[in-house]
XYZ file of C-alpha atoms in Angstrom:
715
model
C 0.000 0.000 0.000
C 0.943 3.605 -0.370
C 0.919 5.126 3.081
C -1.176 8.260 2.909
C -1.305 11.378 4.952
C -3.743 11.111 7.836
C -6.309 13.384 6.178
C -6.997 14.895 2.802
C -5.311 18.272 2.726
C -5.965 20.630 -0.116
C -3.661 23.560 0.472
C -0.996 23.015 -2.138
C 2.532 22.669 -0.881
C 1.183 22.866 2.653
C -0.368 19.451 2.096
C 0.680 16.639 4.371
C 3.283 14.583 2.577
C 2.509 10.924 3.230
C 5.550 9.534 4.911
C 6.708 6.895 7.102
C 8.585 6.062 10.700
C 11.740 3.308 15.517
C 11.977 4.210 18.907
C 12.607 7.955 18.977
C 13.653 9.293 22.317
C 13.765 12.902 23.327
C 16.756 14.899 24.480
C 16.267 17.622 27.020
C 16.591 21.073 25.491
C 16.775 23.304 28.528
C 18.129 26.770 27.674
C 18.856 25.578 24.117
C 18.648 28.540 21.766
C 20.072 26.824 18.682
C 17.919 27.065 15.527
C 15.424 24.261 15.164
C 16.925 21.952 12.499
C 13.485 20.835 11.317
C 12.691 24.363 10.100
C 15.738 24.725 7.876
C 15.751 24.147 4.141
C 16.985 20.691 3.237
C 20.612 21.019 2.192
C 23.280 18.700 0.888
C 23.470 16.677 -2.319
C 20.634 15.834 -4.728
C 18.826 19.131 -4.225
C 18.818 18.684 -0.463
C 17.938 15.709 1.724
C 15.971 15.238 4.971
C 18.192 16.016 7.997
C 17.402 12.766 9.789
C 20.696 12.926 11.687
C 19.625 16.142 13.422
C 16.116 15.124 14.461
C 15.167 15.223 18.125
C 11.663 14.470 19.307
C 11.714 17.602 21.433
C 12.003 19.684 18.252
C 8.779 18.475 16.610
C 6.203 20.524 18.508
C 7.971 23.902 18.195
C 8.810 23.173 14.559
C 5.216 22.338 13.682
C 3.924 25.401 15.526
C 6.442 27.697 13.822
C 5.742 26.190 10.403
C 1.981 26.620 10.870
C 2.514 30.242 11.896
C 4.597 30.872 8.790
C 1.985 29.209 6.572
C -0.756 31.265 8.275
C 1.080 34.462 7.276
C 1.415 33.184 3.702
C -2.299 32.400 3.511
C -3.145 35.833 4.942
C -1.172 37.498 2.145
C -3.055 35.477 -0.478
C -6.510 35.893 1.066
C -5.992 39.603 1.750
C -4.593 40.490 -1.659
C -6.643 43.470 -2.961
C -5.919 42.534 -6.592
C -8.618 40.688 -8.564
C -8.179 36.907 -8.167
C -6.153 35.195 -10.869
C -4.330 31.925 -11.341
C -0.986 33.609 -10.658
C -1.923 35.520 -7.499
C -4.103 32.820 -5.952
C -3.563 29.256 -7.192
C 0.137 29.610 -7.968
C 0.682 31.393 -4.656
C -1.007 28.528 -2.826
C 1.420 26.153 -4.550
C 4.301 28.254 -3.234
C 2.942 28.309 0.312
C 3.559 25.909 3.162
C 6.940 24.612 2.057
C 8.386 24.636 5.552
C 5.334 22.882 6.975
C 5.577 20.192 4.303
C 9.200 19.487 5.181
C 8.478 19.279 8.902
C 5.459 17.040 8.369
C 7.476 14.770 6.094
C 9.888 13.986 8.910
C 7.085 13.928 11.485
C 5.453 11.194 9.369
C 8.660 9.175 9.266
C 8.858 9.193 13.049
C 5.168 8.376 13.358
C 5.472 5.123 11.463
C 9.069 3.933 11.763
C 10.686 5.663 14.752
C 7.946 6.019 17.313
C 8.245 5.672 21.062
C 6.516 7.007 24.201
C 8.023 10.503 23.921
C 7.074 10.876 20.282
C 3.603 9.463 20.847
C 2.917 12.180 23.419
C 3.851 14.813 20.846
C 1.795 13.076 18.174
C -1.255 12.907 20.460
C -1.005 16.638 21.156
C -0.174 17.860 17.661
C -2.498 15.765 15.491
C -5.632 17.726 16.558
C -3.698 20.991 16.212
C -2.750 20.118 12.642
C -6.354 19.176 11.861
C -7.579 22.492 13.267
C -4.997 24.399 11.235
C -6.076 22.604 8.075
C -9.689 23.582 8.711
C -8.650 27.143 9.426
C -7.334 27.366 5.866
C -10.110 25.344 4.248
C -12.786 27.488 5.931
C -11.280 30.926 5.254
C -14.101 32.643 3.300
C -11.765 35.170 1.698
C -9.424 32.489 0.413
C -12.248 30.318 -0.903
C -13.854 33.296 -2.608
C -10.646 33.894 -4.539
C -10.283 30.219 -5.504
C -13.937 30.093 -6.566
C -13.508 33.260 -8.653
C -10.606 31.694 -10.552
C -12.595 28.482 -11.007
C -15.621 30.383 -12.390
C -13.633 32.846 -14.486
C -14.040 32.860 -18.262
C -10.268 33.307 -18.412
C -9.840 29.766 -17.095
C -10.021 28.463 -20.674
C -6.792 30.349 -21.416
C -4.901 28.272 -18.851
C -2.963 25.144 -19.766
C -4.765 21.812 -19.213
C -2.567 21.153 -16.184
C -3.385 24.556 -14.713
C -7.102 23.986 -15.290
C -6.827 20.639 -13.501
C -5.030 22.311 -10.588
C -7.773 24.936 -10.293
C -10.393 22.161 -10.189
C -8.424 20.241 -7.546
C -8.270 23.302 -5.301
C -11.882 24.325 -5.806
C -13.364 20.842 -5.346
C -11.101 20.242 -2.367
C -12.291 23.362 -0.574
C -15.923 22.452 -1.259
C -15.419 18.879 -0.053
C -14.001 20.190 3.220
C -16.928 22.516 3.933
C -15.894 25.886 2.498
C -19.478 26.632 1.416
C -21.030 25.996 4.843
C -22.128 28.706 7.221
C -20.098 29.478 10.334
C -21.996 26.974 12.475
C -21.498 24.236 9.896
C -17.794 25.002 9.626
C -17.458 24.903 13.407
C -19.124 21.485 13.476
C -16.788 20.215 10.746
C -13.776 21.474 12.680
C -14.995 19.810 15.874
C -15.458 16.486 14.030
C -12.014 16.724 12.452
C -10.233 17.404 15.726
C -11.988 14.501 17.408
C -11.107 12.278 14.458
C -7.455 13.327 14.539
C -7.224 12.248 18.194
C -8.964 8.948 17.463
C -6.769 8.157 14.438
C -3.652 8.655 16.536
C -5.024 6.552 19.394
C -6.071 3.751 17.024
C -2.619 3.633 15.406
C -0.796 3.690 18.742
C -2.965 0.880 20.132
C -2.288 -1.234 17.057
C 1.439 -0.657 17.285
C 1.378 -1.688 20.957
C -0.410 -4.980 20.254
C 1.968 -5.756 17.394
C 4.860 -5.742 19.853
C 3.587 -9.102 21.157
C 5.164 -12.414 20.088
C 5.072 -16.116 20.789
C 8.143 -17.766 22.286
C 9.111 -21.258 21.103
C 11.443 -23.959 22.322
C 13.350 -26.324 20.068
C 10.563 -28.886 20.401
C 8.138 -26.411 18.837
C 10.017 -25.935 15.553
C 8.799 -28.991 13.648
C 7.967 -28.146 10.039
C 9.600 -24.727 9.998
C 12.220 -24.173 7.285
C 15.772 -23.364 8.331
C 15.519 -19.755 7.182
C 12.503 -19.189 9.415
C 14.105 -20.959 12.367
C 17.191 -18.757 12.010
C 15.066 -15.620 11.772
C 13.067 -16.670 14.860
C 16.304 -17.287 16.791
C 17.605 -13.849 15.821
C 14.285 -12.281 16.828
C 14.454 -14.001 20.229
C 17.984 -12.723 20.792
C 16.830 -9.174 20.010
C 14.094 -9.641 22.617
C 16.527 -10.835 25.270
C 15.689 -14.552 24.967
C 18.916 -16.254 23.870
C 18.531 -19.954 23.194
C 14.848 -19.567 22.298
C 12.901 -18.698 19.179
C 10.339 -15.895 18.768
C 7.589 -15.399 16.188
C 6.839 -11.690 15.973
C 3.254 -10.506 15.674
C 3.821 -9.125 12.158
C 2.467 -10.458 8.887
C 5.921 -11.276 7.475
C 6.631 -13.443 10.531
C 3.237 -14.896 11.437
C 1.965 -15.965 8.018
C 5.003 -18.179 7.243
C 4.674 -19.681 10.719
C 1.025 -20.560 10.033
C 2.076 -22.066 6.702
C 4.726 -24.463 7.965
C 4.392 -25.131 11.710
C 3.410 -28.791 12.286
C 2.117 -28.158 15.812
C -1.586 -27.403 15.393
C -1.921 -25.984 18.902
C 0.884 -23.514 18.227
C -0.638 -22.519 14.891
C -3.863 -21.730 16.741
C -1.971 -19.769 19.397
C -0.158 -17.694 16.775
C -3.296 -17.164 14.708
C -5.295 -15.963 17.710
C -2.531 -13.571 18.730
C -2.534 -12.108 15.204
C -6.275 -11.810 14.557
C -7.110 -10.607 18.093
C -4.898 -7.515 17.906
C -6.773 -4.635 19.576
C -9.784 -6.878 20.201
C -9.123 -8.093 23.729
C -11.242 -5.749 25.843
C -8.133 -4.150 27.341
C -6.511 -0.714 27.184
C -5.539 -1.277 23.543
C -8.981 -2.405 22.353
C -9.953 -0.431 19.243
C -13.612 -1.419 18.830
C -15.069 1.620 20.610
C -12.635 3.933 18.826
C -13.665 2.510 15.450
C -17.336 2.992 16.291
C -16.736 6.609 17.268
C -14.825 7.213 14.036
C -17.673 5.825 11.931
C -20.209 8.026 13.738
C -18.125 11.178 13.359
C -17.502 10.534 9.678
C -21.219 10.028 9.097
C -22.037 13.266 10.934
C -19.467 15.225 8.943
C -20.668 13.798 5.630
C -24.250 14.870 6.336
C -23.038 18.374 7.133
C -21.334 18.365 3.742
C -24.563 17.358 2.003
C -23.921 13.667 1.441
C -26.134 10.783 2.504
C -23.237 8.749 3.925
C -19.471 8.933 4.318
C -19.118 6.392 1.496
C -21.028 8.697 -0.841
C -18.742 11.597 0.097
C -15.593 9.509 -0.214
C -16.333 8.060 -3.637
C -17.705 11.253 -5.146
C -14.285 12.169 -6.578
C -12.994 8.599 -7.068
C -13.017 6.547 -10.255
C -15.903 4.437 -9.007
C -17.985 7.583 -8.274
C -20.645 5.753 -6.219
C -20.684 3.033 -3.526
C -23.066 0.988 -5.689
C -20.526 0.733 -8.513
C -17.755 -0.285 -6.134
C -19.951 -2.858 -4.396
C -21.170 -4.272 -7.705
C -17.621 -4.979 -8.821
C -16.754 -6.677 -5.542
C -19.835 -8.889 -5.562
C -19.139 -9.835 -9.178
C -15.778 -11.204 -8.059
C -16.928 -12.548 -4.665
C -19.037 -15.452 -5.942
C -16.406 -17.133 -8.145
C -13.782 -16.568 -5.438
C -15.874 -18.313 -2.764
C -16.674 -21.122 -5.204
C -12.939 -21.653 -5.756
C -12.283 -21.645 -2.006
C -14.827 -24.441 -1.547
C -13.181 -26.531 -4.251
C -9.755 -26.004 -2.690
C -11.042 -26.793 0.791
C -12.445 -30.128 -0.344
C -9.005 -31.164 -1.610
C -7.269 -29.774 1.474
C -9.648 -31.635 3.789
C -8.888 -34.891 1.986
C -5.168 -34.348 2.624
C -5.864 -33.504 6.262
C -8.032 -36.606 6.740
C -5.402 -38.849 5.163
C -2.698 -37.349 7.361
C -4.749 -37.905 10.525
C -5.611 -41.439 9.507
C -1.963 -42.279 8.841
C -1.056 -40.980 12.290
C -3.986 -42.827 13.890
C -5.313 -39.499 15.141
C -8.915 -38.202 15.156
C -10.053 -36.278 12.129
C -10.896 -32.585 12.423
C -12.414 -29.949 10.190
C -9.915 -27.446 8.849
C -10.005 -24.263 10.923
C -8.659 -20.804 10.017
C -5.305 -21.551 11.671
C -5.002 -24.653 9.478
C -5.807 -23.066 6.119
C -2.344 -21.911 5.084
C -0.768 -25.124 6.363
C -2.955 -27.420 4.277
C -3.013 -25.064 1.304
C 0.752 -25.429 1.151
C 0.445 -29.214 1.275
C -2.117 -29.070 -1.533
C 0.211 -26.880 -3.595
C 2.958 -29.474 -3.148
C 0.654 -32.361 -4.035
C -0.997 -30.681 -7.001
C 1.897 -28.838 -8.597
C 4.964 -30.420 -6.981
C 5.779 -26.903 -5.864
C 7.296 -26.334 -2.442
C 7.608 -22.619 -1.762
C 10.444 -23.398 0.628
C 12.395 -24.530 -2.416
C 11.516 -21.248 -4.132
C 12.560 -19.241 -1.075
C 16.163 -20.363 -1.511
C 16.248 -18.142 -4.604
C 14.561 -15.149 -2.980
C 17.417 -13.505 -1.128
C 16.411 -9.909 -0.468
C 19.467 -8.489 -2.210
C 18.789 -10.516 -5.355
C 15.104 -9.626 -5.442
C 15.991 -5.958 -5.081
C 18.505 -6.089 -7.933
C 16.040 -7.956 -10.167
C 13.495 -5.274 -9.350
C 15.956 -2.604 -10.446
C 16.704 -4.484 -13.667
C 13.013 -4.723 -14.479
C 12.565 -0.966 -13.943
C 15.580 -0.289 -16.118
C 14.250 -2.386 -18.977
C 10.784 -0.829 -18.760
C 11.556 2.814 -18.031
C 15.309 3.254 -18.391
C 15.904 3.939 -14.695
C 19.230 3.163 -13.037
C 19.669 2.728 -9.272
C 23.081 3.286 -7.645
C 23.648 2.984 -3.912
C 25.019 6.174 -2.378
C 26.460 7.184 0.962
C 26.832 10.445 2.786
C 23.069 10.844 3.199
C 21.558 11.187 6.698
C 19.465 8.189 7.744
C 16.707 7.846 10.319
C 17.913 4.323 11.129
C 20.910 2.178 10.218
C 18.575 -0.336 8.547
C 17.977 2.189 5.762
C 19.963 2.467 2.532
C 19.723 5.135 -0.176
C 19.963 4.872 -3.955
C 20.317 7.629 -6.518
C 18.012 7.165 -9.503
C 19.010 8.355 -12.981
C 17.304 8.135 -16.351
C 18.731 6.808 -19.624
C 20.578 10.067 -20.291
C 22.224 9.982 -16.865
C 20.113 12.824 -15.506
C 19.219 12.752 -11.804
C 15.605 11.673 -11.270
C 15.406 11.260 -7.525
C 16.400 9.264 -4.449
C 14.993 5.931 -3.293
C 15.240 5.165 0.447
C 14.850 1.505 1.429
C 13.976 0.498 5.009
C 13.226 -3.253 4.832
C 13.373 -4.729 8.350
C 10.941 -5.098 11.248
C 11.898 -3.539 14.567
C 10.199 -2.216 17.711
C 8.350 1.028 17.145
C 7.797 0.459 13.439
C 4.334 -0.022 11.967
C 3.720 -3.464 10.476
C 3.159 -4.094 6.799
C 4.843 -2.526 3.799
C 4.386 0.864 2.177
C 5.728 3.628 -0.050
C 5.998 7.297 0.758
C 7.138 10.502 -0.877
C 9.358 12.666 1.318
C 9.454 15.259 -1.462
C 7.274 15.445 -4.566
C 8.606 16.047 -8.070
C 7.784 19.408 -9.631
C 8.820 21.829 -12.405
C 6.866 24.818 -11.084
C 9.599 27.413 -10.616
C 12.560 25.084 -10.869
C 13.060 21.405 -11.415
C 12.753 19.544 -8.113
C 13.553 15.823 -7.991
C 11.431 13.521 -5.888
C 12.544 11.579 -2.835
C 10.590 8.358 -2.258
C 10.884 5.478 0.156
C 9.869 1.843 0.366
C 9.401 0.301 3.802
C 8.801 -3.280 4.890
C 8.957 -5.558 7.912
C 11.084 -8.474 6.771
C 12.662 -10.567 9.537
C 16.439 -10.717 9.653
C 18.187 -14.059 9.903
C 21.445 -14.734 11.723
C 24.236 -12.232 11.294
C 25.992 -12.559 7.951
C 23.323 -14.747 6.393
C 21.105 -13.575 3.528
C 17.527 -12.569 4.288
C 15.309 -15.000 2.390
C 11.875 -13.729 1.463
C 8.700 -15.718 1.098
C 7.052 -15.642 -2.317
C 4.369 -13.322 -0.931
C 6.992 -10.991 0.527
C 8.765 -10.806 -2.840
C 5.458 -9.994 -4.524
C 4.719 -7.293 -1.925
C 8.164 -5.788 -2.487
C 7.462 -5.529 -6.230
C 4.085 -3.977 -5.388
C 5.514 -1.255 -3.168
C 8.300 -0.614 -5.658
C 5.563 -0.012 -8.227
C 4.362 2.894 -6.068
C 7.944 4.191 -5.957
C 8.172 3.976 -9.755
C 4.941 5.966 -10.002
C 6.598 8.747 -7.998
C 9.985 8.506 -9.727
C 8.482 8.688 -13.225
C 6.365 11.742 -12.419
C 6.907 14.678 -14.789
C 4.487 17.488 -13.919
C 4.770 21.176 -13.114
C 2.808 21.546 -9.896
C 3.647 19.602 -6.707
C -0.003 19.170 -5.699
C -0.573 17.104 -8.870
C 2.640 15.096 -8.680
C 3.328 11.390 -8.530
C 0.959 9.233 -6.502
C -1.427 12.050 -5.508
C -4.232 10.528 -7.549
C -7.663 9.038 -6.839
C -7.530 6.376 -4.126
C -8.982 3.636 -6.324
C -6.388 4.472 -8.988
C -3.219 4.841 -6.920
C -2.822 1.071 -6.451
C -2.973 0.444 -10.206
C 0.721 1.066 -11.083
C 1.804 -0.842 -7.969
C -0.298 -3.877 -8.821
C 0.820 -3.831 -12.426
C 4.410 -4.037 -11.213
C 3.654 -7.255 -9.300
C 3.348 -9.022 -12.659
C 7.047 -8.534 -13.343
C 8.149 -10.816 -10.494
C 7.083 -13.843 -12.533
C 8.602 -12.758 -15.848
C 11.420 -15.009 -17.129
C 13.785 -12.031 -17.168
C 13.344 -11.490 -13.420
C 13.281 -15.159 -12.435
C 16.576 -15.661 -14.303
C 18.230 -13.181 -11.924
C 17.113 -15.021 -8.783
C 19.940 -17.316 -7.720
C 20.643 -19.384 -4.626
C 23.475 -18.926 -2.120
C 25.907 -20.654 -4.506
C 24.955 -18.447 -7.426
C 22.933 -21.129 -9.198
C 19.894 -19.816 -11.092
C 16.411 -21.063 -10.418
C 16.003 -24.329 -12.387
C 13.815 -24.200 -15.474
C 11.566 -26.947 -14.130
C 10.982 -24.965 -10.910
C 10.093 -21.875 -12.938
C 7.684 -23.977 -14.977
C 6.000 -25.223 -11.795
C 5.686 -21.640 -10.509
C 4.012 -20.588 -13.743
C 1.718 -23.622 -13.706
C 0.621 -22.900 -10.126
C -0.057 -19.233 -10.864
C -3.789 -19.401 -10.128
C -3.411 -21.596 -7.044
C -4.948 -20.178 -3.841
C -6.356 -17.159 -5.663
C -9.738 -17.934 -4.124
C -8.327 -17.580 -0.615
C -6.382 -14.393 -1.408
C -9.413 -12.793 -3.045
C -11.888 -13.731 -0.301
C -9.500 -12.558 2.411
C -9.118 -9.135 0.767
C -12.684 -8.695 -0.523
C -14.241 -9.462 2.851
C -12.256 -6.575 4.357
C -13.209 -4.272 1.490
C -16.910 -5.113 1.681
C -17.037 -4.670 5.465
C -15.233 -1.334 5.052
C -17.767 -0.068 2.521
C -20.748 -1.397 4.484
C -19.480 0.319 7.631
C -19.257 3.637 5.844
C -22.799 3.332 4.544
C -23.937 3.434 8.180
C -25.254 6.569 9.894
C -24.319 8.328 13.109
C -25.765 5.670 15.437
C -22.888 3.863 17.204
C -22.093 0.472 15.713
C -21.256 -2.670 17.702
C -18.171 -3.595 15.689
C -17.982 -7.280 16.607
C -21.677 -7.828 15.830
C -21.481 -5.776 12.630
C -18.498 -7.725 11.324
C -20.201 -11.048 12.022
C -23.529 -10.002 10.481
C -22.003 -8.725 7.242
C -19.788 -11.784 6.821
C -22.653 -14.178 7.576
C -24.816 -12.509 4.935
C -21.977 -12.730 2.440
C -21.489 -16.417 3.073
C -17.930 -15.977 4.300
C -16.213 -19.382 4.513
C -15.677 -20.196 8.181
C -12.105 -21.308 7.441
C -11.031 -17.743 6.464
C -10.979 -14.445 8.342
C -10.808 -10.939 6.915
C -7.361 -9.805 5.893
C -7.858 -6.865 8.256
C -10.421 -7.249 11.006
C -12.101 -4.031 12.155
C -10.116 -3.317 15.369
C -6.795 -3.671 13.499
C -7.850 -2.129 10.176
C -5.281 0.654 10.146
C -5.928 1.408 6.484
C -9.328 2.856 7.336
C -9.087 3.831 11.012
C -5.541 5.190 11.472
C -6.379 7.809 8.847
C -8.844 8.476 6.060
C -7.223 7.859 2.702
C -8.421 4.231 2.407
C -11.649 4.664 4.388
C -14.602 3.491 2.276
C -11.868 2.925 -0.283
C -10.268 -0.435 0.452
C -12.266 -1.702 -2.536
C -9.706 0.288 -4.532
C -7.306 -2.663 -4.441
C -9.785 -4.737 -6.436
C -10.765 -1.814 -8.658
C -7.101 -1.130 -9.414
C -6.390 -4.838 -9.928
C -9.000 -4.910 -12.681
C -7.078 -2.063 -14.343
C -3.779 -3.829 -13.684
C -4.660 -7.109 -15.412
C -6.383 -5.362 -18.283
C -3.287 -3.176 -18.766
C -0.841 -6.079 -18.484
C -2.704 -7.810 -21.284
C -1.873 -4.753 -23.389
C 1.805 -5.668 -22.919
C 1.340 -9.359 -23.665
C -0.883 -8.643 -26.673
C 1.862 -6.404 -28.054
C 4.538 -9.075 -27.731
C 5.579 -9.440 -24.114
C 5.834 -7.879 -20.639
C 8.698 -5.605 -21.694
C 7.306 -4.455 -25.037
C 9.039 -1.086 -25.461
C 6.265 0.888 -27.216
C 3.703 -0.275 -24.644
C 6.055 0.597 -21.767
C 6.534 4.064 -23.259
C 2.764 4.549 -23.508
C 2.356 3.388 -19.917
C 5.015 5.869 -18.827
C 3.609 8.740 -20.890
C -0.109 8.184 -20.206
C -0.086 6.780 -16.650
C 3.116 7.136 -14.634
C 4.336 10.570 -15.679
C 1.074 12.534 -15.558
C 0.224 12.319 -11.855
C -3.139 13.953 -11.222
C -2.928 16.319 -14.202
C -5.441 14.118 -16.056
C -8.682 12.487 -14.928
C -7.717 8.845 -14.248
C -10.451 7.432 -16.481
C -9.203 9.590 -19.363
C -5.598 8.607 -18.630
C -6.478 4.916 -18.750
C -8.386 5.308 -22.030
C -5.418 7.142 -23.518
C -3.195 4.175 -22.648
C -5.527 1.297 -23.491
C -7.758 2.853 -26.133
C -10.855 1.839 -24.156
C -12.192 1.371 -20.641
C -10.984 -1.606 -18.633
C -13.076 -4.755 -18.383
C -13.070 -7.351 -15.604
C -12.332 -10.232 -17.987
C -8.516 -10.136 -17.697
C -8.770 -10.088 -13.887
C -11.012 -13.156 -13.889
C -8.736 -14.986 -16.324
C -5.634 -14.251 -14.259
C -7.288 -15.607 -11.116
C -8.543 -18.733 -12.821
C -12.175 -17.700 -12.309
C -14.775 -18.231 -15.072
C -14.999 -15.115 -17.218
C -18.741 -15.576 -17.662
C -19.130 -14.781 -13.965
């Protein structure tokens, strides 16, 4: 996923830059009169870089307050300008404003998600509502909105470039969507909702982070079935937790899912599964159910104030889907064949389970959710002679990364070279300079791959600085972040197949940012409709399985992946797609259903059960993200009522990838150039539906998606 800013912000360069963040401690600053390093321009090579080496938690609050004060003065000059409103004195000036605040918030976001600790969390809890209030102060300034509206309604707008016209629309519609047309009482109510939501988002995220610090400790007798790479990683994790001679399975997806796939001990699989799916759902201080209910109610109240029936209607109004009905219709079209495939797979898995129990003279049992991955892997081995442990030997992180670079080079002419001398927020991070075919500097790519305390789980991309050509050429700075588990010192980090796919996905977001070529920062890179932003990332997943990439994946002795193993991978391509689709779609449908609710508080546990029962959710599967741990939709707003966007974008992805294969292959140069020119480079300068038609020559259909998943196209 692309980690978003916590809220939609519409004030140009003052917009929150979506960024990422381990334990950050504070240093006392008594009688310290030195300039706050967070407020300074970024200096150094590559057009300036974030001063991570100078960051102290104690600096964040004064830096944010000073940056907001500066931005307030900038907005006052724009709003109070006596000259008639024009693009140059209003819209362009908004693009110039808030640069200091953007830089401070970029680093604030890094600490929030990869460097957090008790001291930082106190600052975050205090400043999140203040930032929300400041945003509303700008959005609700009647003088400023009047000037933006005048430019939007002006007959001179037709004289602007298409990109300028798009920027005017983005500003105008953004102000309206945040309540600029309401009366003073309505604006006050919006502001009250937003400040309450900001506090709740922060609390939800901090609770989730706390519960993800849990783990299960294992002894040597508990390791049956686990591959050596996982055993080594668990031993290293235990050592980091002060448990030498033991093994620890962290409560992160990259650690827990492989454990559930290979651990022979059924009781331990159940223990690990319950730890994972019960995050923030234990009735304790970190329980998120009440917080989620309050968030849903506040969003519904705010949406009604803005003139929308529900939050989902408000959220999708400017998305590709446009309405909740269209989004739901697509999901239900895919749901039925996915569940049908799950039932077919379960029948075969149950037969394997029964045979195994009979051979061991043990009682039979019905496959439970903590058994699904374990028996799915046995079915994969039986059906396709494909053991993903054998594949993992060729998925060393360093090799996957280099293959990823090679793929990007062949498609878009980008070259990645590791550089030093750049401040880092953590020693785990490395930095690469990115150049195009001519050798020109395109940007920097920061890579932070490992799990650690204080870092949010999952994987994501962020932009620390957006590309622009407004007044000068500014190169982007992007990051990819993951939670892979280190092995023993000196040994390569071996990824699971899913982790390798996720890495390609997040790198696809980075490529979207790196290929951006627009004038205005507010329209740059990945700042596109939520159900469109995942499209380039999901397209990039396809390149993991191309022969050109697989040929670069070698084992510890430098031997390439055998041709027969590659053939088995290709043959098993559609295996377990039913499970993956049901797991994701159930979360997306619950998300959308929740946001079709009104202001009446919702019992989250009962709601989740009712929706899933009506859907016919297989009892052997749980949602990919249960409500109390659904950070995508409750730690911020960008994916709220929008998790369906993964499926929407995947339809685009498979339809677009068929454009490559129809033209001759995944790396067809003319098709790659069209994809760059029509999709990656244009950011939000073009309506996404128009951009897709320009690339494909038509609208996308669901057929390619169904074919790729092995589902009947007639469905």
